[in-house]
Amino acid sequence: MSGIEVLRGLPAVLRSTPPLFSTTLAAPNCKVPPLSPIEEADAVAFENGNEASGVIDLSGLRPAMARALEKFRRMVLSAGGTFDLKSAYRPPAYQAHLQDVWFKWMELRNNRTAGCQALRAHVADEFSRHLLMETQKPVTFSDHTLGLAFDAAVVLPRAARQRRRVSLDRLAVLAGLTRPDIHRDPVHFKLVTGRGGLHG
Ligand SMILES: [Zn+2]
């Protein structure tokens, strides 16, 4: 296996405990229904710790994707750059939760009803915790749930870019990766495959 530590979810002892964050919040005086509870254990573990605490699930990546990620990371580091992995594989139920939070926020963002303010604040919290953007609705099936994408903040030093004419995207292509939406989603890298994958 590569030098990257493969961390699969949380320890069993944590998986069996109730969620640290409750995703449901009863709001009896608000007509807007609360967020749906997260369905699967894997997704609950995700919600409660993985990405929030920097534990990224690489074991759910397709083997070719895991190899491309490691190759890219090595190239970036040897060019003197930094590579900060933010997200890799996501369970489908977790992706569904991201979508749920997004829709709920769009429904509540302009809601000024007194009875809805606790729910609105809760959803706002989830929205920012998951780094969601109003302009970008999370997709239902993404390259992340397929194990074909990761998110990483990658920075190359200016000197390396000038002296060695290395660009981030040139290195990505050499590793078999591409950034489908550099401007709106600059951290999203996906594996170059024969067919066009789904963006997310
Ligand atoms: Zn992404």
Coordinates of N, CA and C and ligand atoms in Angstrom, one line a residue:
M1 N 0.9 -1.2 0.0 CA 0.0 0.0 0.0 C 0.9 1.2 0.0
S2 N 0.3 2.4 -0.2 CA 1.1 3.6 -0.4 C 1.5 4.2 1.0
G3 N 2.2 5.3 1.0 CA 2.6 5.9 2.2 C 1.4 6.6 2.9
I4 N 0.3 6.7 2.2 CA -0.8 7.4 2.8 C -1.5 6.4 3.8
E5 N -1.8 6.9 4.9 CA -2.5 6.1 5.9 C -3.9 5.9 5.5
V6 N -4.3 4.6 5.5 CA -5.7 4.3 5.2 C -6.5 4.2 6.5
L7 N -7.4 5.0 6.6 CA -8.2 5.0 7.9 C -9.7 4.8 7.5
R8 N -10.2 3.7 8.0 CA -11.5 3.4 7.6 C -12.5 3.7 8.8
G9 N -13.1 4.8 8.6 CA -14.2 5.2 9.6 C -13.6 5.4 11.0
L10 N -14.4 5.3 11.9 CA -14.1 5.5 13.3 C -13.9 4.1 14.0
P11 N -13.2 4.1 15.1 CA -13.1 2.8 15.9 C -14.5 2.3 16.2
A12 N -14.5 1.0 16.3 CA -15.8 0.3 16.6 C -16.5 0.9 17.8
V13 N -15.7 1.2 18.8 CA -16.3 1.7 20.1 C -17.1 3.0 19.9
L14 N -16.6 3.8 18.9 CA -17.3 5.1 18.7 C -18.5 4.9 17.8
R15 N -18.4 3.9 16.9 CA -19.5 3.6 15.9 C -20.8 3.2 16.7
S16 N -20.6 2.6 17.8 CA -21.8 2.0 18.5 C -22.4 3.1 19.4
T17 N -21.8 4.2 19.6 CA -22.4 5.2 20.5 C -23.3 6.1 19.7
P18 N -24.3 6.7 20.4 CA -25.2 7.6 19.7 C -24.5 8.8 19.0
P19 N -25.1 9.3 18.0 CA -24.4 10.4 17.3 C -24.0 11.6 18.2
L20 N -22.9 12.2 18.0 CA -22.4 13.3 18.8 C -23.2 14.5 18.4
F21 N -23.6 14.6 17.1 CA -24.4 15.7 16.6 C -25.8 15.1 16.3
S22 N -26.8 15.7 16.8 CA -28.1 15.3 16.3 C -28.5 16.0 15.1
T23 N -28.9 15.3 14.0 CA -29.2 16.0 12.8 C -30.7 16.3 12.8
T24 N -31.5 15.7 13.7 CA -32.9 16.1 13.8 C -33.0 17.1 14.9
L25 N -33.9 18.0 14.7 CA -34.1 19.0 15.7 C -35.6 19.3 15.7
A26 N -36.4 19.0 16.7 CA -37.8 19.2 16.7 C -38.1 20.7 16.8
A27 N -38.9 21.2 15.9 CA -39.3 22.6 15.9 C -40.8 22.7 15.9
P28 N -41.5 22.5 17.0 CA -42.9 22.4 17.0 C -43.7 23.6 16.6
N29 N -43.0 24.8 16.7 CA -43.7 26.0 16.2 C -43.3 26.5 14.8
C30 N -42.7 25.6 14.1 CA -42.2 25.9 12.8 C -42.9 24.9 11.8
K31 N -43.4 25.5 10.7 CA -44.1 24.7 9.7 C -43.1 23.9 8.8
V32 N -41.9 24.3 8.8 CA -40.9 23.6 8.0 C -40.4 22.4 8.7
P33 N -40.5 21.2 8.1 CA -40.0 20.0 8.8 C -38.5 20.0 9.0
P34 N -38.1 19.4 10.1 CA -36.6 19.4 10.4 C -35.8 18.5 9.4
L35 N -34.5 18.5 9.5 CA -33.7 17.7 8.7 C -34.0 16.2 8.9
S36 N -33.8 15.4 7.9 CA -34.1 13.9 8.0 C -32.9 13.3 8.8
P37 N -33.2 12.3 9.6 CA -32.1 11.6 10.3 C -31.2 10.9 9.2
I38 N -29.9 10.8 9.6 CA -29.0 10.1 8.6 C -29.2 8.6 8.8
E39 N -29.4 7.9 7.7 CA -29.8 6.5 7.7 C -28.8 5.4 8.1
E40 N -27.6 5.5 7.5 CA -26.7 4.3 7.6 C -25.6 4.6 8.6
A41 N -25.2 3.5 9.3 CA -24.1 3.6 10.3 C -22.8 4.3 9.8
D42 N -22.5 3.9 8.6 CA -21.3 4.5 7.9 C -21.4 6.0 7.8
A43 N -22.5 6.4 7.3 CA -22.7 7.8 7.1 C -22.8 8.6 8.4
V44 N -23.3 7.9 9.5 CA -23.4 8.6 10.8 C -22.0 8.8 11.3
A45 N -21.1 7.7 11.1 CA -19.7 7.8 11.6 C -19.1 9.0 10.9
F46 N -19.3 9.1 9.6 CA -18.8 10.2 8.8 C -19.2 11.5 9.3
E47 N -20.5 11.7 9.6 CA -21.0 12.9 10.0 C -20.4 13.3 11.4
N48 N -20.2 12.3 12.2 CA -19.8 12.6 13.6 C -18.3 12.8 13.7
G49 N -17.5 12.4 12.8 CA -16.1 12.5 13.0 C -15.2 12.6 11.8
N50 N -15.4 11.8 10.9 CA -14.4 11.6 9.8 C -13.8 12.9 9.3
E51 N -14.6 13.5 8.4 CA -14.0 14.6 7.7 C -13.9 15.8 8.6
A52 N -14.8 15.9 9.6 CA -14.7 17.1 10.5 C -13.4 17.0 11.3
S53 N -12.9 15.8 11.6 CA -11.7 15.7 12.4 C -10.5 15.3 11.5
G54 N -10.6 15.4 10.2 CA -9.5 15.1 9.3 C -9.2 13.7 9.0
V55 N -10.2 12.8 9.4 CA -10.0 11.4 9.1 C -10.7 11.2 7.7
I56 N -10.0 10.9 6.7 CA -10.5 10.8 5.4 C -10.5 9.3 5.0
D57 N -11.7 8.9 4.4 CA -11.8 7.5 4.0 C -11.2 7.3 2.6
L58 N -10.0 6.7 2.6 CA -9.4 6.4 1.3 C -9.7 4.9 0.9
S59 N -10.2 4.1 1.8 CA -10.4 2.7 1.5 C -11.6 2.5 0.5
G60 N -12.5 3.5 0.4 CA -13.6 3.4 -0.5 C -13.3 3.9 -1.9
L61 N -12.0 4.3 -2.1 CA -11.6 4.8 -3.4 C -11.4 3.6 -4.3
R62 N -11.7 3.7 -5.6 CA -11.3 2.6 -6.6 C -9.7 2.6 -6.6
P63 N -9.2 1.3 -6.8 CA -7.7 1.2 -6.7 C -7.0 2.1 -7.6
A64 N -7.5 2.3 -8.9 CA -6.8 3.2 -9.8 C -6.8 4.7 -9.3
M65 N -7.9 5.0 -8.6 CA -8.0 6.4 -8.0 C -7.0 6.5 -6.9
A66 N -6.9 5.5 -6.0 CA -6.0 5.6 -4.9 C -4.6 5.7 -5.4
R67 N -4.2 5.0 -6.5 CA -2.9 5.1 -7.0 C -2.6 6.5 -7.6
A68 N -3.6 7.0 -8.3 CA -3.4 8.3 -8.9 C -3.3 9.4 -7.8
L69 N -4.0 9.3 -6.8 CA -3.9 10.2 -5.7 C -2.5 10.2 -5.1
E70 N -2.0 9.0 -4.8 CA -0.7 8.9 -4.2 C 0.4 9.4 -5.1
K71 N 0.2 9.1 -6.4 CA 1.2 9.6 -7.4 C 1.2 11.1 -7.5
F72 N 0.0 11.7 -7.5 CA -0.1 13.2 -7.6 C 0.5 13.8 -6.3
R73 N 0.1 13.2 -5.2 CA 0.6 13.8 -3.9 C 2.2 13.8 -3.9
R74 N 2.7 12.7 -4.3 CA 4.2 12.6 -4.3 C 4.8 13.7 -5.2
M75 N 4.2 13.9 -6.4 CA 4.7 14.9 -7.3 C 4.6 16.3 -6.8
V76 N 3.5 16.6 -6.1 CA 3.3 17.9 -5.5 C 4.3 18.1 -4.4
L77 N 4.5 17.1 -3.6 CA 5.5 17.3 -2.5 C 6.9 17.4 -3.0
S78 N 7.3 16.7 -4.0 CA 8.6 16.7 -4.5 C 8.9 18.0 -5.2
A79 N 7.8 18.7 -5.7 CA 8.0 20.0 -6.3 C 8.0 21.1 -5.2
G80 N 7.9 20.7 -3.9 CA 8.0 21.7 -2.8 C 6.6 22.2 -2.4
G81 N 5.6 21.6 -2.9 CA 4.2 22.1 -2.7 C 3.6 21.5 -1.4
T82 N 2.4 21.9 -1.2 CA 1.6 21.3 0.0 C 0.4 20.6 -0.6
F83 N 0.0 19.6 0.1 CA -1.2 18.8 -0.3 C -2.0 18.5 0.9
D84 N -3.2 19.1 1.0 CA -4.1 19.0 2.1 C -5.4 18.3 1.7
L85 N -5.4 17.0 2.0 CA -6.6 16.2 1.6 C -7.8 16.5 2.4
K86 N -8.9 16.9 1.8 CA -10.1 17.3 2.6 C -11.2 16.3 2.6
S87 N -11.3 15.5 1.5 CA -12.4 14.6 1.4 C -12.1 13.5 0.3
A88 N -12.5 12.3 0.5 CA -12.3 11.3 -0.6 C -13.6 10.5 -0.8
Y89 N -13.6 9.3 -0.3 CA -14.9 8.5 -0.5 C -16.0 9.0 0.4
R90 N -17.2 9.1 -0.1 CA -18.3 9.4 0.8 C -19.4 8.4 0.6
P91 N -19.9 7.9 1.7 CA -21.1 6.9 1.6 C -22.3 7.7 1.0
P92 N -23.0 7.0 0.2 CA -24.2 7.6 -0.5 C -25.2 8.3 0.5
A93 N -25.3 7.7 1.7 CA -26.3 8.3 2.7 C -25.7 9.6 3.2
Y94 N -24.4 9.7 3.3 CA -23.8 11.0 3.7 C -24.0 12.0 2.6
Q95 N -23.8 11.6 1.4 CA -24.0 12.6 0.2 C -25.5 13.0 0.3
A96 N -26.4 12.1 0.6 CA -27.8 12.5 0.6 C -28.1 13.5 1.8
H97 N -27.3 13.3 2.8 CA -27.4 14.3 4.0 C -27.0 15.7 3.5
L98 N -25.9 15.7 2.8 CA -25.4 17.0 2.3 C -26.5 17.7 1.5
Q99 N -27.1 16.9 0.6 CA -28.2 17.5 -0.2 C -29.4 17.9 0.6
D100 N -29.7 17.2 1.6 CA -30.8 17.5 2.5 C -30.5 18.8 3.2
V101 N -29.3 19.0 3.7 CA -28.9 20.2 4.4 C -29.0 21.4 3.4
W102 N -28.6 21.2 2.2 CA -28.6 22.3 1.2 C -30.0 22.7 0.9
F103 N -30.9 21.8 0.6 CA -32.3 22.1 0.3 C -33.0 22.8 1.5
K104 N -32.7 22.3 2.7 CA -33.3 22.8 3.9 C -32.8 24.3 4.1
W105 N -31.6 24.5 3.9 CA -31.1 25.9 4.1 C -31.7 26.8 3.0
M106 N -31.9 26.4 1.8 CA -32.5 27.2 0.8 C -34.0 27.5 1.2
E107 N -34.6 26.6 1.8 CA -36.0 26.8 2.3 C -36.0 27.7 3.5
L108 N -35.0 27.7 4.3 CA -35.1 28.5 5.6 C -34.3 29.8 5.6
R109 N -33.4 30.0 4.6 CA -32.5 31.1 4.7 C -33.2 32.5 4.9
N110 N -34.3 32.7 4.2 CA -35.1 34.0 4.4 C -36.2 33.9 5.3
N111 N -36.3 32.8 6.1 CA -37.4 32.6 7.0 C -37.2 33.4 8.3
R112 N -38.1 34.3 8.6 CA -37.9 35.2 9.8 C -39.0 34.8 10.9
T113 N -39.7 33.8 10.7 CA -40.7 33.3 11.7 C -40.0 33.0 13.0
A114 N -40.5 33.5 14.1 CA -39.9 33.3 15.4 C -39.8 31.8 15.7
G115 N -40.8 31.0 15.4 CA -40.8 29.6 15.7 C -39.8 28.8 14.9
C116 N -39.3 29.3 13.9 CA -38.3 28.6 13.0 C -36.9 29.0 13.2
Q117 N -36.6 30.0 14.1 CA -35.2 30.5 14.2 C -34.3 29.4 14.8
A118 N -34.7 28.6 15.7 CA -33.8 27.6 16.3 C -33.4 26.6 15.2
L119 N -34.4 26.2 14.4 CA -34.2 25.2 13.3 C -33.3 25.9 12.2
R120 N -33.6 27.1 11.9 CA -32.8 27.9 10.9 C -31.3 28.0 11.4
A121 N -31.1 28.2 12.6 CA -29.7 28.3 13.2 C -29.0 27.0 13.1
H122 N -29.8 25.9 13.4 CA -29.2 24.6 13.4 C -28.8 24.2 11.9
V123 N -29.7 24.5 11.0 CA -29.4 24.2 9.6 C -28.2 25.1 9.1
A124 N -28.2 26.3 9.5 CA -27.1 27.2 9.1 C -25.7 26.7 9.6
D125 N -25.8 26.1 10.8 CA -24.6 25.5 11.4 C -24.1 24.3 10.6
E126 N -25.0 23.4 10.2 CA -24.7 22.3 9.4 C -24.2 22.7 8.0
F127 N -24.8 23.7 7.5 CA -24.5 24.2 6.1 C -23.0 24.7 6.1
S128 N -22.6 25.4 7.2 CA -21.2 25.9 7.2 C -20.3 24.9 7.6
R129 N -20.7 24.0 8.4 CA -19.8 22.9 8.9 C -19.4 22.0 7.7
H130 N -20.3 21.8 6.8 CA -20.1 21.0 5.6 C -19.5 21.8 4.4
L131 N -19.2 23.0 4.7 CA -18.6 23.9 3.6 C -19.4 24.0 2.4
L132 N -20.7 23.9 2.5 CA -21.6 24.0 1.4 C -21.7 25.4 0.9
M133 N -22.1 25.6 -0.4 CA -22.3 26.9 -1.0 C -23.6 27.0 -1.6
E134 N -24.3 28.1 -1.5 CA -25.6 28.3 -2.0 C -25.6 28.1 -3.5
T135 N -24.5 28.5 -4.2 CA -24.5 28.4 -5.7 C -24.3 27.0 -6.2
Q136 N -24.0 26.1 -5.2 CA -23.7 24.7 -5.7 C -24.5 23.7 -4.9
K137 N -25.5 23.2 -5.6 CA -26.3 22.1 -5.0 C -25.5 20.8 -5.0
P138 N -25.4 20.1 -3.9 CA -24.7 18.8 -3.9 C -25.5 17.8 -4.8
V139 N -24.8 17.1 -5.6 CA -25.5 16.2 -6.5 C -25.8 14.9 -5.8
T140 N -26.8 14.1 -6.4 CA -27.2 12.9 -5.7 C -26.2 11.8 -5.8
F141 N -25.7 11.5 -7.0 CA -24.6 10.6 -7.1 C -23.4 11.3 -7.6
S142 N -22.3 11.3 -6.8 CA -21.1 12.1 -7.1 C -20.0 11.2 -7.4
D143 N -18.9 11.7 -8.0 CA -17.7 10.9 -8.1 C -17.1 10.5 -6.8
H144 N -17.5 11.2 -5.7 CA -17.1 10.8 -4.4 C -17.7 9.5 -3.9
T145 N -19.0 9.4 -4.2 CA -19.7 8.2 -3.7 C -19.3 7.0 -4.6
L146 N -18.8 7.3 -5.8 CA -18.3 6.2 -6.7 C -16.9 5.9 -6.4
G147 N -16.2 6.6 -5.5 CA -14.8 6.3 -5.2 C -13.9 6.8 -6.3
L148 N -14.3 7.8 -7.1 CA -13.5 8.3 -8.2 C -13.1 9.8 -8.1
A149 N -13.2 10.3 -6.9 CA -12.8 11.7 -6.7 C -12.3 12.0 -5.3
F150 N -11.5 13.0 -5.2 CA -11.1 13.5 -3.9 C -11.1 15.0 -3.9
D151 N -11.2 15.7 -2.7 CA -11.0 17.1 -2.6 C -9.7 17.4 -1.9
A152 N -8.9 18.2 -2.4 CA -7.6 18.6 -1.8 C -7.2 20.0 -2.1
A153 N -6.7 20.7 -1.1 CA -6.2 22.0 -1.3 C -4.7 21.8 -1.6
V154 N -4.3 22.1 -2.8 CA -3.0 21.9 -3.3 C -2.3 23.2 -3.7
V155 N -1.2 23.5 -3.1 CA -0.5 24.7 -3.4 C 1.0 24.4 -3.9
L156 N 1.4 25.0 -5.0 CA 2.7 24.8 -5.5 C 3.5 26.2 -5.2
P157 N 4.7 26.1 -4.8 CA 5.4 27.4 -4.5 C 5.7 28.1 -5.9
R158 N 5.6 29.4 -5.8 CA 5.8 30.2 -7.0 C 7.1 29.9 -7.7
A159 N 8.2 29.7 -7.0 CA 9.5 29.4 -7.5 C 9.4 28.1 -8.4
A160 N 8.7 27.1 -7.9 CA 8.6 25.8 -8.7 C 7.8 26.0 -10.0
R161 N 6.8 26.9 -9.9 CA 6.0 27.1 -11.0 C 6.8 27.8 -12.1
Q162 N 7.6 28.8 -11.7 CA 8.4 29.6 -12.7 C 9.6 28.8 -13.2
R163 N 10.4 28.3 -12.2 CA 11.7 27.7 -12.6 C 11.5 26.4 -13.4
R164 N 10.6 25.6 -12.9 CA 10.5 24.3 -13.5 C 9.2 24.2 -14.4
R165 N 8.5 25.3 -14.5 CA 7.3 25.3 -15.3 C 6.4 24.2 -15.0
V166 N 6.2 24.0 -13.7 CA 5.3 23.0 -13.2 C 4.0 23.7 -12.9
S167 N 2.9 23.2 -13.4 CA 1.6 23.7 -13.0 C 0.9 22.6 -12.3
L168 N 0.0 23.0 -11.4 CA -0.8 22.1 -10.7 C -1.6 21.2 -11.6
D169 N -2.2 21.7 -12.6 CA -3.0 20.9 -13.5 C -2.1 20.0 -14.4
R170 N -0.9 20.5 -14.7 CA 0.0 19.6 -15.5 C 0.4 18.4 -14.7
L171 N 0.7 18.6 -13.4 CA 1.0 17.5 -12.6 C -0.2 16.5 -12.4
A172 N -1.4 17.1 -12.3 CA -2.6 16.3 -12.1 C -2.8 15.4 -13.4
V173 N -2.6 16.0 -14.5 CA -2.8 15.2 -15.8 C -1.8 14.0 -15.8
L174 N -0.5 14.3 -15.4 CA 0.5 13.3 -15.4 C 0.1 12.2 -14.4
A175 N -0.6 12.5 -13.4 CA -1.0 11.5 -12.4 C -2.3 10.8 -12.9
G176 N -2.9 11.3 -13.9 CA -4.2 10.7 -14.4 C -5.4 11.3 -13.8
L177 N -5.3 12.6 -13.4 CA -6.4 13.3 -12.8 C -6.8 14.5 -13.5
T178 N -8.0 15.0 -13.3 CA -8.4 16.3 -13.9 C -9.3 17.0 -12.9
R179 N -9.3 18.4 -13.0 CA -10.2 19.2 -12.2 C -11.3 19.7 -13.2
P180 N -12.5 19.1 -13.0 CA -13.6 19.4 -14.0 C -14.1 20.8 -13.9
D181 N -14.0 21.5 -12.7 CA -14.6 22.8 -12.5 C -13.6 23.6 -11.7
I182 N -12.5 24.1 -12.3 CA -11.5 24.8 -11.6 C -11.9 26.0 -10.9
H183 N -12.9 26.8 -11.5 CA -13.3 28.0 -10.9 C -14.3 27.9 -9.7
R184 N -15.3 27.1 -9.9 CA -16.3 26.9 -8.9 C -15.9 25.9 -7.8
D185 N -15.1 24.9 -8.2 CA -14.8 23.8 -7.3 C -13.4 23.4 -7.4
P186 N -12.5 24.4 -7.0 CA -11.0 24.2 -7.3 C -10.4 23.0 -6.6
V187 N -11.0 22.5 -5.5 CA -10.4 21.4 -4.7 C -10.8 20.0 -5.3
H188 N -11.7 20.0 -6.2 CA -12.2 18.7 -6.7 C -11.4 18.1 -7.8
F189 N -10.8 16.9 -7.5 CA -10.0 16.2 -8.5 C -10.7 14.9 -8.8
K190 N -10.8 14.5 -10.1 CA -11.4 13.2 -10.4 C -10.5 12.4 -11.3
L191 N -10.6 11.1 -11.3 CA -9.8 10.3 -12.1 C -10.2 10.4 -13.6
V192 N -9.3 10.5 -14.4 CA -9.6 10.5 -15.9 C -9.9 9.1 -16.3
T193 N -11.2 8.9 -16.7 CA -11.6 7.6 -17.2 C -12.0 7.7 -18.6
G194 N -12.3 6.6 -19.3 CA -12.7 6.6 -20.6 C -14.0 7.4 -20.8
R195 N -15.0 7.0 -20.0 CA -16.3 7.7 -20.1 C -16.3 8.9 -19.2
G196 N -17.1 9.9 -19.4 CA -17.3 11.1 -18.6 C -17.9 10.7 -17.3
G197 N -17.2 10.9 -16.1 CA -17.8 10.5 -14.9 C -18.8 11.6 -14.4
L198 N -19.4 11.4 -13.3 CA -20.4 12.4 -12.8 C -19.7 13.4 -11.9
H199 N -20.0 14.6 -12.0 CA -19.3 15.6 -11.2 C -19.9 15.8 -9.9
G200 N -19.1 16.1 -8.9 CA -19.7 16.3 -7.5 C -18.6 16.8 -6.7
Ligands
ZN1 ZN -15.3 17.1 -4.6

